[in-house]
Short mmCIF file of C-alpha atoms and ligand atoms in Angstrom, two decimals:
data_model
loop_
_atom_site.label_atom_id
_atom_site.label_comp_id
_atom_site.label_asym_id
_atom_site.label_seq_id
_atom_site.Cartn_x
_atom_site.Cartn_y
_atom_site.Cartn_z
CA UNK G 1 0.00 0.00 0.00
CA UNK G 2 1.30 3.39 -0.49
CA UNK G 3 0.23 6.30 1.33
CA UNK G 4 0.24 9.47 -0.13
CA UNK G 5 -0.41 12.32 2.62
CA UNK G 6 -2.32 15.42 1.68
CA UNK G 7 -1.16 18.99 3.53
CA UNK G 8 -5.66 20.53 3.59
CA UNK G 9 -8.43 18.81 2.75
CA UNK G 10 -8.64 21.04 -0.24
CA UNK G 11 -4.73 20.42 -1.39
CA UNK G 12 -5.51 20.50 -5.19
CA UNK G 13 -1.32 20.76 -5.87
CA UNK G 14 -0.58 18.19 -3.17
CA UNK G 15 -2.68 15.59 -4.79
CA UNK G 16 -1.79 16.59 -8.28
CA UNK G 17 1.73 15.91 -7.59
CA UNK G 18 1.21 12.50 -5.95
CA UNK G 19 -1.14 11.81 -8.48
CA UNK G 20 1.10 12.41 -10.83
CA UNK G 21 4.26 10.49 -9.38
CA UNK G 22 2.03 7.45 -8.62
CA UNK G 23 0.90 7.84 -12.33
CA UNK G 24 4.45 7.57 -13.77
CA UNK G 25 4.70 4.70 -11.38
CA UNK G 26 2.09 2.84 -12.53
CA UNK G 27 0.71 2.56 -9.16
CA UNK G 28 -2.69 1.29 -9.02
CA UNK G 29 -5.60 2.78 -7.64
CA UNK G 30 -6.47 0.28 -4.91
CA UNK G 31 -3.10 0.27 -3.58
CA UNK G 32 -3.43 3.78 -3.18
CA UNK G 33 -4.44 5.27 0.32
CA UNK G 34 -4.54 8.89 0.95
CA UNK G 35 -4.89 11.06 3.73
CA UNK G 36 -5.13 14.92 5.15
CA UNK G 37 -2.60 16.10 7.78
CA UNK G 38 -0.68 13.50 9.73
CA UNK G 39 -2.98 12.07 12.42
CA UNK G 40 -0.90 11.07 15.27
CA UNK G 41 -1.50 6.95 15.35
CA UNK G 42 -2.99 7.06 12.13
CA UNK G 43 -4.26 4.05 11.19
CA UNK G 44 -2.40 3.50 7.89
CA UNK G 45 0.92 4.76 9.21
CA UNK G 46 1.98 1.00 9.69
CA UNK G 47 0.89 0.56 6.52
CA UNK G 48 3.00 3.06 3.76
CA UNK G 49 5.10 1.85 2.14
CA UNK G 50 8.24 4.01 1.18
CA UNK G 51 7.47 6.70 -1.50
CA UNK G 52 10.80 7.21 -2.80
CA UNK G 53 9.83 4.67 -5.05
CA UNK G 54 8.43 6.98 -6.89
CA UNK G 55 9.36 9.53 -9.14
CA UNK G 56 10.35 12.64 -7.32
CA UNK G 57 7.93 15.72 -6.90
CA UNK G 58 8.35 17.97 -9.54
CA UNK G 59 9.71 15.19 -12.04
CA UNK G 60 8.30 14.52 -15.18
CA UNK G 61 4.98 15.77 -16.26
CA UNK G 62 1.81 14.45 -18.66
CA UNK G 63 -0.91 16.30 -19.63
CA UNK G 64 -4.43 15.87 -19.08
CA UNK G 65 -7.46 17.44 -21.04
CA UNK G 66 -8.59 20.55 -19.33
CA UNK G 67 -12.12 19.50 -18.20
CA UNK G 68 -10.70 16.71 -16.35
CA UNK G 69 -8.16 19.34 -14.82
CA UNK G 70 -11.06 21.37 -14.08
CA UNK G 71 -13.10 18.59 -12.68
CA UNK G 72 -10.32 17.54 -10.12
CA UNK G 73 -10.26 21.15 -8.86
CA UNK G 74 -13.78 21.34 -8.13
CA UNK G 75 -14.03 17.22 -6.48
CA UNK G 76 -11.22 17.95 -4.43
CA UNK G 77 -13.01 20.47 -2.51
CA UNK G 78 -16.08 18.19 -2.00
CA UNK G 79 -16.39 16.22 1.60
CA UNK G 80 -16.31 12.44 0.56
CA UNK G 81 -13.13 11.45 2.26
CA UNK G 82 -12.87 9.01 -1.53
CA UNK G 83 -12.13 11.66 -3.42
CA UNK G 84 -8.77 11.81 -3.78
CA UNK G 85 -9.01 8.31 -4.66
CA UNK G 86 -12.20 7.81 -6.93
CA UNK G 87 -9.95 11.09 -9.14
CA UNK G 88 -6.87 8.63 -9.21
CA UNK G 89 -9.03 6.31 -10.69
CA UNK G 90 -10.27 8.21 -13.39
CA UNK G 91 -6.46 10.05 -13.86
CA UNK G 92 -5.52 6.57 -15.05
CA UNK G 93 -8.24 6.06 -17.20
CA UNK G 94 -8.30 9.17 -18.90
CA UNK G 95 -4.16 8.49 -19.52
CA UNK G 96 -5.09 5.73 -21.23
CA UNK G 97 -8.17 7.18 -23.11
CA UNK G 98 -8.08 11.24 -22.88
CA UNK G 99 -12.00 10.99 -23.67
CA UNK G 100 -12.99 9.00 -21.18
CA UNK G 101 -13.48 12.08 -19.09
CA UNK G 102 -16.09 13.34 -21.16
CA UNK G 103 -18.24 10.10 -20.93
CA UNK G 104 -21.11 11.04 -19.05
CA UNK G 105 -22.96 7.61 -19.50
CA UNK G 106 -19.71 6.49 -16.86
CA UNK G 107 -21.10 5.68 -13.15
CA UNK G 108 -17.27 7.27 -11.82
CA UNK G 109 -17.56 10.96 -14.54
CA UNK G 110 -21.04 10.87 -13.24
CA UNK G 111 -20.28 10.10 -9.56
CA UNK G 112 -17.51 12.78 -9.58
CA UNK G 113 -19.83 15.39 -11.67
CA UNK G 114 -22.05 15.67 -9.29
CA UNK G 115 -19.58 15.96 -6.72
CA UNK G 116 -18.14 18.93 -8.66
CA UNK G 117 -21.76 20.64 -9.40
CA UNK G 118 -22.12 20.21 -5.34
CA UNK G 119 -19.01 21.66 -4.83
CA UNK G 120 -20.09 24.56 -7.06
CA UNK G 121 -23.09 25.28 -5.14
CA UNK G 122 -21.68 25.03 -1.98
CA UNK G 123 -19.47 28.22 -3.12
CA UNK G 124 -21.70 29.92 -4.61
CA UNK G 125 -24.28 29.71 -1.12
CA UNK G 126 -21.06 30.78 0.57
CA UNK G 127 -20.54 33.96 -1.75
CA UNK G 128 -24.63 34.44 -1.72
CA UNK G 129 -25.34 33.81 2.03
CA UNK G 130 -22.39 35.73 3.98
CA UNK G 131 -23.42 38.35 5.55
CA UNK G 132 -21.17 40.79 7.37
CA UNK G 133 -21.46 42.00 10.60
CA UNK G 134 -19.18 45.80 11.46
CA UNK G 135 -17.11 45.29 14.54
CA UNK G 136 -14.68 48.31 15.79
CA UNK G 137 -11.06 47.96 15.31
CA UNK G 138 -7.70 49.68 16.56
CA UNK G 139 -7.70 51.09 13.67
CA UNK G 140 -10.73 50.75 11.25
CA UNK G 141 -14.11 49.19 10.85
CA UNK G 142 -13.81 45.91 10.02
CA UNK G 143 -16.61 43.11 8.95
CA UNK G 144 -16.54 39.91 10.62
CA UNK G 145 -19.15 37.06 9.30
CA UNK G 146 -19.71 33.51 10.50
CA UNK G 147 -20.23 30.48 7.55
CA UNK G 148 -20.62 26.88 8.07
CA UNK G 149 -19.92 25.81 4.44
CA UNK G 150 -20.86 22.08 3.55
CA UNK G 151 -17.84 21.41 1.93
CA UNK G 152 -13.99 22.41 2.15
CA UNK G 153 -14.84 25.53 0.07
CA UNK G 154 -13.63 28.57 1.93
CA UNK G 155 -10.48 29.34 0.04
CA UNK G 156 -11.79 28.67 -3.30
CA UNK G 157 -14.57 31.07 -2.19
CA UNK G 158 -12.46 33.63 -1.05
CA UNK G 159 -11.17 35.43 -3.68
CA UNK G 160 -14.58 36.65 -5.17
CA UNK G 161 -14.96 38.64 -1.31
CA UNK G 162 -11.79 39.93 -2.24
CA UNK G 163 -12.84 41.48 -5.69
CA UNK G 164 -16.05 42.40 -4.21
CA UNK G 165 -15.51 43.89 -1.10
CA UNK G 166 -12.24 45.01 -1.84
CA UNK G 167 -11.80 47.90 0.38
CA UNK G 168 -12.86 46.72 3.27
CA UNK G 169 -10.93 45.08 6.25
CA UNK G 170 -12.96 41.75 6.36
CA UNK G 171 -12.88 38.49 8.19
CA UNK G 172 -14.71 35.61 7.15
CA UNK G 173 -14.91 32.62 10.32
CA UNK G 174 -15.60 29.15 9.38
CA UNK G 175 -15.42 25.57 11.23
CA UNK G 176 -12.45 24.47 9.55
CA UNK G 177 -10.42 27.34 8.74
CA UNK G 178 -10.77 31.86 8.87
CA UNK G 179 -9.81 34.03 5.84
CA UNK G 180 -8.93 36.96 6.40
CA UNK G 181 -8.83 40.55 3.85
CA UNK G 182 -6.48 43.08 4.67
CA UNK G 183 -7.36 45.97 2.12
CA UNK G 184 -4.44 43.73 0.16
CA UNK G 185 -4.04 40.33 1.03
CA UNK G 186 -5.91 37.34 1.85
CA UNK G 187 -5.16 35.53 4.98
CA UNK G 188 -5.69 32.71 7.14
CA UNK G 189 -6.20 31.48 10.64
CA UNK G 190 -7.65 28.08 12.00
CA UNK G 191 -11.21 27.25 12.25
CA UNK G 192 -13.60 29.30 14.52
CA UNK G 193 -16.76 28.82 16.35
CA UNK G 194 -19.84 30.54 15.92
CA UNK G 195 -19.55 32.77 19.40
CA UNK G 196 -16.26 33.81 17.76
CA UNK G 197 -18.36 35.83 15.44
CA UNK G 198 -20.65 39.03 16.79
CA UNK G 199 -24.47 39.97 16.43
CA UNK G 200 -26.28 42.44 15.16
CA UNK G 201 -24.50 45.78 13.45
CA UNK G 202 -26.16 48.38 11.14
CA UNK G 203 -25.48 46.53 8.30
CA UNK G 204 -28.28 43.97 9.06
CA UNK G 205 -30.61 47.14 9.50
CA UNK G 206 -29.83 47.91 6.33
CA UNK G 207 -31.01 44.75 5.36
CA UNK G 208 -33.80 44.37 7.38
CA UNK G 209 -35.30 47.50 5.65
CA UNK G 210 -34.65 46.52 2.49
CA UNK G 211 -36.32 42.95 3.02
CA UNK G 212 -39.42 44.37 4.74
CA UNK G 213 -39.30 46.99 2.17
CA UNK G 214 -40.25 44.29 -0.60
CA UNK G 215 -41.73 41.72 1.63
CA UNK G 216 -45.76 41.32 0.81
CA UNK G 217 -47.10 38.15 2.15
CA UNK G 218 -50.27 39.07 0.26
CA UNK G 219 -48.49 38.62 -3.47
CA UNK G 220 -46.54 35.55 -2.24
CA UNK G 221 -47.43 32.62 -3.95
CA UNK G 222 -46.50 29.55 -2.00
CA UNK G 223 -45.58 27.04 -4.87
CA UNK G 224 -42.87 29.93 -5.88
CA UNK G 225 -41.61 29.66 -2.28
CA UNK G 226 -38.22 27.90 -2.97
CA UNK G 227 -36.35 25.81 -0.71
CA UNK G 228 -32.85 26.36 -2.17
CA UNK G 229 -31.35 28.19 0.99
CA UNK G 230 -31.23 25.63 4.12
CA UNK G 231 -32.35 26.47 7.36
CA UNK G 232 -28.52 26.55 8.63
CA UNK G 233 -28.11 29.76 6.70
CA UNK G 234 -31.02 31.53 8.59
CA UNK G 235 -29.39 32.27 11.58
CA UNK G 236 -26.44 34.49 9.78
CA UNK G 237 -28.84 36.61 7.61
CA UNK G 238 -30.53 39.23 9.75
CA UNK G 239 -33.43 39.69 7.22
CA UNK G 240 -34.26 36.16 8.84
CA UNK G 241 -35.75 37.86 11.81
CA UNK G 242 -38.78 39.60 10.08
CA UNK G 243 -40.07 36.92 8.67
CA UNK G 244 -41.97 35.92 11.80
CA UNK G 245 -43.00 39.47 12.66
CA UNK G 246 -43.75 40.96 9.04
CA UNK G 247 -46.21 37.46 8.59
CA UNK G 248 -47.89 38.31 11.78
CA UNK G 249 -49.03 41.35 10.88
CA UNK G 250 -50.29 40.46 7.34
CA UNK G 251 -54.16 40.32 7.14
CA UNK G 252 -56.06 37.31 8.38
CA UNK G 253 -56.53 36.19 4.95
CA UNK G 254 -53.17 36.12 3.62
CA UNK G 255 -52.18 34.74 7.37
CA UNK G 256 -53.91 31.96 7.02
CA UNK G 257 -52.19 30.79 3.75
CA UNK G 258 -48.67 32.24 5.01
CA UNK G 259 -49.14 30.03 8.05
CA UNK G 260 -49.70 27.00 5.93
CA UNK G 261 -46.81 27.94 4.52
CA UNK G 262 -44.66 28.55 6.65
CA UNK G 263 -42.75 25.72 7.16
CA UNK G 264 -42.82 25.15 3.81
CA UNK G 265 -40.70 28.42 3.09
CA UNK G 266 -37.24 27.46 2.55
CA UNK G 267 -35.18 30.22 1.57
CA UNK G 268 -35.80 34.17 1.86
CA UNK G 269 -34.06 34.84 -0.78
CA UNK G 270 -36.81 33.61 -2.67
CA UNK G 271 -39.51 35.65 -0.80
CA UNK G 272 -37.52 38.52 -1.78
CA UNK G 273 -37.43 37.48 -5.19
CA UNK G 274 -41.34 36.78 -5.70
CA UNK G 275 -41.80 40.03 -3.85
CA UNK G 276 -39.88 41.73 -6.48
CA UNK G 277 -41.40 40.31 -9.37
CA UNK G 278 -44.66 40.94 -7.87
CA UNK G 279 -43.89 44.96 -7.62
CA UNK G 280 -42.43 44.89 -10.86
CA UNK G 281 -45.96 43.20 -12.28
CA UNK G 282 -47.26 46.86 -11.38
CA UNK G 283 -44.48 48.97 -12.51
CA UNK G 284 -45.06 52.45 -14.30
CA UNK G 285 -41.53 53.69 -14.11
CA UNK G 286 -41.64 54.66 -18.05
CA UNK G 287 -44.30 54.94 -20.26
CA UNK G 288 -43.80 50.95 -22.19
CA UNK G 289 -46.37 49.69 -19.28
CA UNK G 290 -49.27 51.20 -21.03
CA UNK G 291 -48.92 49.36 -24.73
CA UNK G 292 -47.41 46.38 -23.20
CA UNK G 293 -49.54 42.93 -21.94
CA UNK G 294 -47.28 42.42 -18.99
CA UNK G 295 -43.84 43.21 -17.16
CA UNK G 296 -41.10 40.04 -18.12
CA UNK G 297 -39.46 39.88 -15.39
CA UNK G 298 -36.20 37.63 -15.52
CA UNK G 299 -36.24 33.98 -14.65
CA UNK G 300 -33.95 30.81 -13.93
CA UNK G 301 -32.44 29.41 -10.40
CA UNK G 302 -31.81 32.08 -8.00
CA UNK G 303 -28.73 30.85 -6.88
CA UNK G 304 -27.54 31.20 -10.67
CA UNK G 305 -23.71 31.58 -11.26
CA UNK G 306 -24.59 33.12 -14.59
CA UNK G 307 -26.95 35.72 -15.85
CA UNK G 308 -27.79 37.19 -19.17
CA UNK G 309 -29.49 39.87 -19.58
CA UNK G 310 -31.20 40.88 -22.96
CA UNK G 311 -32.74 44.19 -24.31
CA UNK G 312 -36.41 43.35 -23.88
CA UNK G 313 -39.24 41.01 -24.43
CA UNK G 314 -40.38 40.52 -27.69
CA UNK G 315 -43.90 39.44 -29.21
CA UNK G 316 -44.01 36.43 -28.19
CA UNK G 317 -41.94 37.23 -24.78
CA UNK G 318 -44.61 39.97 -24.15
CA UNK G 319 -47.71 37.16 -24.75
CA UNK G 320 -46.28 34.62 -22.81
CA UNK G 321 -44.69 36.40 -19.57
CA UNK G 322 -41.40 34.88 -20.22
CA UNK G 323 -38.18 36.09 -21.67
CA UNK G 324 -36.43 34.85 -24.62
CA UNK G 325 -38.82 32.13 -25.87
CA UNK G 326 -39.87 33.63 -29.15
CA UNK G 327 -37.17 33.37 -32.32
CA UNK G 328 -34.13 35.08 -30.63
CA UNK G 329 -34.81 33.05 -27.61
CA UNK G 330 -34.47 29.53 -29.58
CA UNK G 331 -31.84 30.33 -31.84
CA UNK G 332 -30.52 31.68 -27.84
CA UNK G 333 -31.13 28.36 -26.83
CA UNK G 334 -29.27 26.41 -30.00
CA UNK G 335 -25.96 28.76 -29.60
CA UNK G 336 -25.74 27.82 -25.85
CA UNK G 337 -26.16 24.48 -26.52
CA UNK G 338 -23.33 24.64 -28.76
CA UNK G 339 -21.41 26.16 -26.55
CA UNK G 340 -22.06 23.53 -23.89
CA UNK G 341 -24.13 25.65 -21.22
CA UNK G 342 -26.77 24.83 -19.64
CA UNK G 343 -29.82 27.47 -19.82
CA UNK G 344 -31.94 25.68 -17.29
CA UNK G 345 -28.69 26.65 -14.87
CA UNK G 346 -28.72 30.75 -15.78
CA UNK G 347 -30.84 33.15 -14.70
CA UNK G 348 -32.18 34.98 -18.03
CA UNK G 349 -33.63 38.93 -17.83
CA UNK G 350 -33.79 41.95 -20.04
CA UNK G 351 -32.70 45.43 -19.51
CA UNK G 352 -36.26 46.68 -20.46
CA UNK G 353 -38.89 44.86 -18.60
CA UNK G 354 -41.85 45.73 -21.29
CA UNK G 355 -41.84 45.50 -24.86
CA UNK G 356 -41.32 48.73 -27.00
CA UNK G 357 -43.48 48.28 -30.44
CA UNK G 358 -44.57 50.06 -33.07
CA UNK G 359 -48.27 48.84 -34.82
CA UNK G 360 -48.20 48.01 -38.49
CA UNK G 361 -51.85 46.95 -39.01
CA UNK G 362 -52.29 43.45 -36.99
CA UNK G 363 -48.48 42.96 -36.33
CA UNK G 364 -46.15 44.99 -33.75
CA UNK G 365 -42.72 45.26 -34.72
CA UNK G 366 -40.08 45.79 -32.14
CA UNK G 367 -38.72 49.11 -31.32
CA UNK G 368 -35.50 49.83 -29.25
CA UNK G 369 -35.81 51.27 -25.76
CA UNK G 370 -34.13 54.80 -25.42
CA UNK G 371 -31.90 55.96 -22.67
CA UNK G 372 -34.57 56.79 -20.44
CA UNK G 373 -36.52 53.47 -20.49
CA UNK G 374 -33.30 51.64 -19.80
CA UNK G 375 -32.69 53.74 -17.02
CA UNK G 376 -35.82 53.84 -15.57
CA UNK G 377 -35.59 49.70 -15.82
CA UNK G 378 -32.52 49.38 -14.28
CA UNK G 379 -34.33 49.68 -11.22
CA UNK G 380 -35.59 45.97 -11.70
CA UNK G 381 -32.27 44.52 -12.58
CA UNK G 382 -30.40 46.10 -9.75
CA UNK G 383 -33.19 44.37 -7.46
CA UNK G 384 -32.43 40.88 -9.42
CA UNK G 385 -28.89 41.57 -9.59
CA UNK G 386 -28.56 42.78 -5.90
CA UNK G 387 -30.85 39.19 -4.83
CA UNK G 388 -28.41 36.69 -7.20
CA UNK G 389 -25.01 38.43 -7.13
CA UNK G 390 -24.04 36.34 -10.19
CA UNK G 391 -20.30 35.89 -10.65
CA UNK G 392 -20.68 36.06 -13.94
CA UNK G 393 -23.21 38.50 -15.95
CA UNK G 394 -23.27 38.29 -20.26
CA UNK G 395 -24.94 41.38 -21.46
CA UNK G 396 -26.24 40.69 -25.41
CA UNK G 397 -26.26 43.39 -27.14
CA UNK G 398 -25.84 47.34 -26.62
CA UNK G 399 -28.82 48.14 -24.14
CA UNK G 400 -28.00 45.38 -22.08
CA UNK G 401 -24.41 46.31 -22.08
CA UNK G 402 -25.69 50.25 -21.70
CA UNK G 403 -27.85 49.51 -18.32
CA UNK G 404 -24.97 47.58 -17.02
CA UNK G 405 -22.25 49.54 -17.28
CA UNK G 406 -24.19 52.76 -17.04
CA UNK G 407 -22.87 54.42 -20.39
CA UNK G 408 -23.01 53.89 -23.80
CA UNK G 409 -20.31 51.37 -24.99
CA UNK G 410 -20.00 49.68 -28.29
CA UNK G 411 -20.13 45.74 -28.24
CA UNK G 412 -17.02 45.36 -30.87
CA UNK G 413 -14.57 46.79 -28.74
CA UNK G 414 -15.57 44.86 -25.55
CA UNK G 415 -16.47 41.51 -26.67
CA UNK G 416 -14.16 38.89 -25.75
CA UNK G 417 -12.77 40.49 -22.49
CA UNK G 418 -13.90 40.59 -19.03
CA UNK G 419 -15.23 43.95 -17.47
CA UNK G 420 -17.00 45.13 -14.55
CA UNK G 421 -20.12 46.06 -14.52
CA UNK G 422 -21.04 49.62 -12.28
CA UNK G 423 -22.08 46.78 -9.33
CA UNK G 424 -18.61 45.30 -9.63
CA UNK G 425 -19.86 42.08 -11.37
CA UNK G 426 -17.47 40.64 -13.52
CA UNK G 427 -19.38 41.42 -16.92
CA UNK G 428 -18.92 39.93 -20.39
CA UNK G 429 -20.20 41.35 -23.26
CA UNK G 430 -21.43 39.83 -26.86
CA UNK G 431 -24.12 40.12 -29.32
CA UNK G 432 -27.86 39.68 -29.03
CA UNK G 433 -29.26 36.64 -30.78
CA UNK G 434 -31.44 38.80 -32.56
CA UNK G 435 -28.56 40.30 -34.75
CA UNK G 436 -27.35 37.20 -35.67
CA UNK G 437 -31.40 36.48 -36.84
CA UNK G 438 -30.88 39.91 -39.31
CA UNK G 439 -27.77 40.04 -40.60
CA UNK G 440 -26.83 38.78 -44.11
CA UNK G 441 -23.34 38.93 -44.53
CA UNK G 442 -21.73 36.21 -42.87
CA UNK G 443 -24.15 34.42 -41.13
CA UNK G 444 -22.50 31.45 -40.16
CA UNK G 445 -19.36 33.14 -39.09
CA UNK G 446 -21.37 35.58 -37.19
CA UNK G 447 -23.02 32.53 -35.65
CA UNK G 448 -19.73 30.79 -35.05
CA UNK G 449 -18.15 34.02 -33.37
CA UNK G 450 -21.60 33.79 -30.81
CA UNK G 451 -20.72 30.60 -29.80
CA UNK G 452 -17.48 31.04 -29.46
CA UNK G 453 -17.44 34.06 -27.01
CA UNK G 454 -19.79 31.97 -24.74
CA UNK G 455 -17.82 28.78 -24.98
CA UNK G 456 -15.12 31.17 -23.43
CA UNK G 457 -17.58 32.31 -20.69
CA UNK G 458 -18.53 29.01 -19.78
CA UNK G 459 -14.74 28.34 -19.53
CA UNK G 460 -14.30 31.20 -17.19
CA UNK G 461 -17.17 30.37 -14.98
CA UNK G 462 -15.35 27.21 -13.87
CA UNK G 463 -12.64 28.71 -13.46
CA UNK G 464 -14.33 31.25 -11.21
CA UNK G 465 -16.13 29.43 -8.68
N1 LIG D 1 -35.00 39.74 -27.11
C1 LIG D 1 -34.61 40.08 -25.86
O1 LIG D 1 -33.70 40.87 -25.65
N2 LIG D 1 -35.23 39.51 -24.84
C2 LIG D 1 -36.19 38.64 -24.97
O2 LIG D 1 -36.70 38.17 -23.97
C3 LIG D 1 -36.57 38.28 -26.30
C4 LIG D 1 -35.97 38.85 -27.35
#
């Protein structure tokens, strides 16, 4: 047996090394054991062999297809103590047959994809569910929150508070290990316990005011009650607290149902989000409510790591309440599935929340939203945006791009690159669908171009969370 011993439980370059000199070895799998840290009487300690029969670290090196790469970076953050093991297993498979990584009909790919997806949404709770409480320093505020993550997530989770609250002093406490932002670097400490952590601050007021703000238990509808934020996160999220008291007060009526419901409501940030919506159903911000059937208001998974925001709903969007389900929204739906993403996974919205027509006898044809409808919308997408924090935002086409980033910009000179949007999200920026539907010239290279700039955003969203 050889034992290979692992410095964290998230040591992606520790086992990547020992992977790779058991590899060269030709060690395999089952006479592999692996461990974190070294456990004082550990169990296999009688039973390593010497591992200076194998190649030395840093020796010679093979190369792997990226997804698997990527695949072992997300696994080895998941909590199944066989991880490090069930990924040695597929290493040597896929060094035999580079494709077998792709194979999703495999019980091990498929075992280990769902791992990965876990791992994914364990970050990007962490990154949607901290919440920061101010604490006086020596020498400046600083914002201390408490997380008990579900995997060993915390420093791949990290960085994004860094970009996002980067000017803050910051300390995130965990079970398992603390991170820590200076203003410039990112630290670390051991684990923590909760009483580490303080209560209450006036950032949770701030909160609290904004959740009771666009709480209505009378426009809640209870199947739209989502259960995607366990109860463990309730006690770190101060909006939490009103729940209790703002359904208490609601009218007998709407009690009644809110009571039935009540257990049944599993995550506030899905109260929120139905709230929203609900508001927006009445909006007359600009003018577009008065031709239009109905607001579109965005839709997918709220805990989406990717949103894409369009211009606005079309005819069909407009009939049928949803966005991007008329011809743009399938030939949408073709280019992402070329591109290997998964719509079902993004949240999809519009800039413009009402569709902007012009009547030729029985047909409306689509008119574009001026500066003042997109900025009276933006409203709506700052509420959505603000709710999801997506890591990663595409905006198709110029008003998208416009309410984003607050100014005009034009897509050719941004596409391809990562910017930030005036919230900080990292932004990407392409063409709508609907261009590629009218332009002549070069179809197929236009439509090739499409799927290539979100190929590359899919490729950066893995390598963001
Ligand atoms: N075009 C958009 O920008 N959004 C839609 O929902 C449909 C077409």
């Amino acid at each position: 047996m050889q034992l290979m011993t692992l410095a964290q439980e998230d040591d992606f370059d520790g086992w990547r090394d020992a992977a790779r000199r058991l590899a060269l070895a030709r060690v395999p799998a089952q006479e592999v054991a692996w461990r974190v840290g070294a456990a004082a009487g550990d169990l296999f300690a009688s039973a390593a062999l010497e591992t200076n029969a194998l190649p030395a670290p840093g020796g010679p090196a093979f190369s792997v297809p990226r997804a698997f790469v990527s695949l072992a970076e997300s696994v080895i953050c998941h909590n199944d103590p066989e991880r490090f093991s069930l990924l040695y297993t597929l290493l040597l498979r896929v060094l035999e047959q580079p494709r077998s990584v792709d194979d999703a009909a495999d019980p091990l790919v498929r075992r280990l994809e769902v791992m990965a997806k876990n791992v994914r949404r364990d970050i990007h709770k962490m990154h949607a569910f901290v919440r920061f409480r101010e604490v006086e320093g020596a020498y400046a505020p600083r914002f201390v929150a408490w997380f008990e993550p579900e995997h060993h997530i915390v420093r791949a989770a990290a960085p994004f508070f860094a970009r996002r609250f980067a000017s803050m002093h910051w300390s995130i406490l965990t079970p398992e290990v603390s991170v820590h932002w200076d203003g410039e670097r990112l630290t670390e400490s051991p684990g923590a316990t909760r009483a580490d952590a303080p209560d209450g601050d006036p950032i949770e007021e701030t909160w609290k005011t904004y959740y009771a703000s666009i709480f209505n238990p009378a426009r809640l509808k209870v199947g739209a009650m989502v259960k995607e934020m366990p109860r463990k996160y309730w006690r770190n999220m101060p909006e939490t607290a009103l729940v209790g008291e703002l359904i208490a007060g609601a009218q007998a009526r709407e009690a009644q149902m809110v009571d039935r419901s009540r257990d049944e409501i599993g995550g506030n940030a899905d109260v929120a989000w139905a709230g929203i919506r609900a508001e927006a159903m009445g909006c007359t911000r600009c003018p577009l409510y008065r031709d239009g059937t109905q607001t579109v208001f965005g839709e997918g998974p709220l805990d989406a790591l990717l949103m894409f925001v369009g211009e606005q709903p079309g005819d069909q969007e407009d009939l049928a309440g949803r966005p991007f389900i008329g011809p743009a929204g399938q030939l949408f739906d073709r280019a992402l599935g070329d591109a290997g993403i998964d719509r079902s996974a993004a949240y999809v919205t519009n800039a413009v929340k009402h569709f902007k027509f012009e009547r030729r006898g029985k047909r409306r044809i689509h008119s574009k939203p001026d500066g003042g409808e997109i900025d009276a919308c933006r409203w709506w997408l700052e509420q959505e945006r603000g709710l999801l924090r997506p890591p990663l935002t595409v905006a198709l086409g110029a008003t998208a791009a416009r309410s984003l980033f607050g100014k005009v910009v034009t897509i050719s000179s941004m596409r391809g690159q990562p910017h930030q949007a005036r919230d900080g999200g990292e932004t990407w920026v392409t063409v709508h669908p609907s261009f590629l539907l009218r332009v002549r010239d070069n179809k197929e290279e236009e439509y090739a171009r499409f799927v290539e700039d979100l190929a590359r955003i899919g490729e950066r969203l893995k390598e963001l969370v």
